[in-house]
Amino acid sequence: MILICPSCQRKNRVAAAMLDRQARCGACKTALTPIATPIDADVEIFDDVVQHAALPVLVDFWAAWCGPCRMAAPEVARAAKDMAGRALVLKVDTEAHPEIAARYQVEGIPNFVVIKNGSVVRQQAGVVPATTLTKWLEIASA
């Protein structure tokens, strides 16, 4: 996947399998990991991370028109920050990528799925506080 350096804005390719390790920008050497923000995922990024990441993954299925999704967004961002280096958080826009949502039978949003080693550990629809999201990821890490 491509990570943009927060310092010099250069694009850096980092394998999903390496996201649990320290990665630095090839140009300025700024740390690119741990990732402390949700990652907007298309099909390619989603499949790469879910299949290869050593860390548990929280997937937030959402849509721009969804009010509860907008309410959940700060909680998702907080969970990503709190779990940086211990988990990854992906955001999947169900309008742009309905085929990903269909794989997990997502019928209502927001819908959260925790995946570890390619398998679903937990799935739940509805707004959830960051503490609960973090707890799910900690359980998946054990």
XYZ file of C-alpha atoms in Angstrom:
142
model
C 0.000 0.000 0.000
C 1.059 3.618 -0.443
C 1.668 5.793 2.623
C 2.189 9.512 2.200
C 4.902 10.999 4.378
C 3.448 13.566 6.799
C 6.653 15.645 6.547
C 7.645 15.757 2.882
C 4.433 14.416 1.269
C 6.368 11.785 -0.732
C 4.606 8.535 -1.550
C 6.130 5.412 -0.007
C 5.185 1.825 -0.817
C 4.881 -0.328 2.298
C 3.762 -3.948 2.195
C 0.730 -4.697 4.369
C 2.702 -7.503 6.000
C 5.225 -4.900 7.184
C 2.754 -2.492 8.809
C 3.474 -3.914 12.254
C 7.135 -2.870 11.926
C 8.859 0.511 11.836
C 8.729 2.012 8.340
C 10.384 5.287 7.371
C 10.050 7.644 4.441
C 12.610 6.845 1.755
C 13.276 10.549 1.196
C 13.323 12.270 4.589
C 13.400 9.265 6.989
C 10.315 10.396 8.939
C 8.484 7.523 10.636
C 5.480 6.325 8.619
C 4.350 3.753 11.131
C 2.669 3.096 13.432
C -0.440 4.239 11.570
C -2.626 6.188 13.972
C -5.457 7.174 11.616
C -8.100 5.204 9.737
C -7.071 4.165 6.218
C -9.544 4.756 3.381
C -9.615 1.383 1.660
C -10.469 0.436 -1.886
C -10.651 -3.219 -2.959
C -6.898 -3.507 -3.539
C -5.898 -1.997 -0.179
C -8.612 -3.924 1.666
C -7.588 -7.287 0.243
C -3.879 -6.627 0.803
C -4.309 -5.584 4.432
C -6.845 -8.261 5.386
C -4.809 -11.055 3.782
C -1.309 -9.994 4.818
C -1.342 -7.768 7.906
C -0.062 -9.434 11.067
C -2.123 -7.025 13.174
C -5.862 -7.280 13.824
C -7.918 -5.054 11.534
C -11.028 -3.052 12.401
C -13.133 -2.315 9.326
C -15.642 0.532 9.469
C -18.263 0.161 6.730
C -19.813 3.595 6.229
C -21.339 6.045 3.723
C -21.189 9.833 3.473
C -24.990 10.225 3.620
C -25.255 8.190 6.854
C -25.778 10.339 9.957
C -24.866 7.594 12.439
C -21.703 6.930 10.402
C -20.690 10.573 10.850
C -21.372 10.210 14.588
C -19.185 7.085 14.710
C -16.276 8.624 12.751
C -14.605 10.356 15.753
C -14.883 7.129 17.772
C -13.249 5.178 14.938
C -10.466 7.781 14.695
C -9.918 7.594 18.465
C -9.678 3.791 18.332
C -7.140 4.032 15.481
C -5.042 6.436 17.531
C -5.308 4.392 20.739
C -4.389 1.135 18.957
C -1.607 2.542 16.739
C 1.070 -0.111 16.332
C -1.216 -2.816 17.742
C -4.034 -2.788 15.152
C -5.048 -1.219 11.852
C -8.295 0.569 11.070
C -9.796 0.589 7.589
C -12.739 2.654 6.394
C -14.747 1.222 3.511
C -17.227 3.502 1.755
C -20.135 1.182 0.967
C -21.318 3.441 -1.860
C -17.946 3.297 -3.620
C -17.176 -0.343 -2.793
C -20.435 -2.284 -2.334
C -18.676 -5.515 -3.345
C -16.573 -5.425 -0.168
C -19.653 -4.802 1.980
C -21.426 -7.697 0.249
C -18.632 -10.106 1.256
C -19.517 -9.449 4.915
C -23.299 -9.270 4.455
C -23.335 -5.620 5.534
C -26.972 -4.536 5.445
C -26.922 -1.680 7.941
C -24.282 0.972 8.553
C -22.193 1.827 10.380
C -21.051 -1.759 10.549
C -17.841 -2.818 12.248
C -15.893 -5.973 11.500
C -12.775 -7.119 13.364
C -10.560 -9.393 11.260
C -7.492 -11.318 12.407
C -5.422 -13.515 10.064
C -8.094 -13.151 7.377
C -10.956 -14.398 9.579
C -13.819 -12.455 11.115
C -13.481 -12.261 14.888
C -16.442 -9.954 15.520
C -19.077 -8.062 13.554
C -21.638 -5.563 14.768
C -23.811 -2.855 13.260
C -24.518 0.458 14.988
C -22.589 3.262 16.630
C -20.061 1.967 19.150
C -17.794 3.986 21.481
C -14.029 3.961 20.951
C -13.512 2.070 24.205
C -15.582 -0.833 22.860
C -13.793 -0.807 19.491
C -10.463 -0.818 21.319
C -11.587 -3.684 23.556
C -12.551 -5.768 20.500
C -9.128 -5.165 18.943
C -7.314 -6.011 22.192
C -9.241 -9.302 22.419
C -8.354 -10.085 18.783
C -4.673 -9.373 19.564
C -4.558 -11.952 22.353
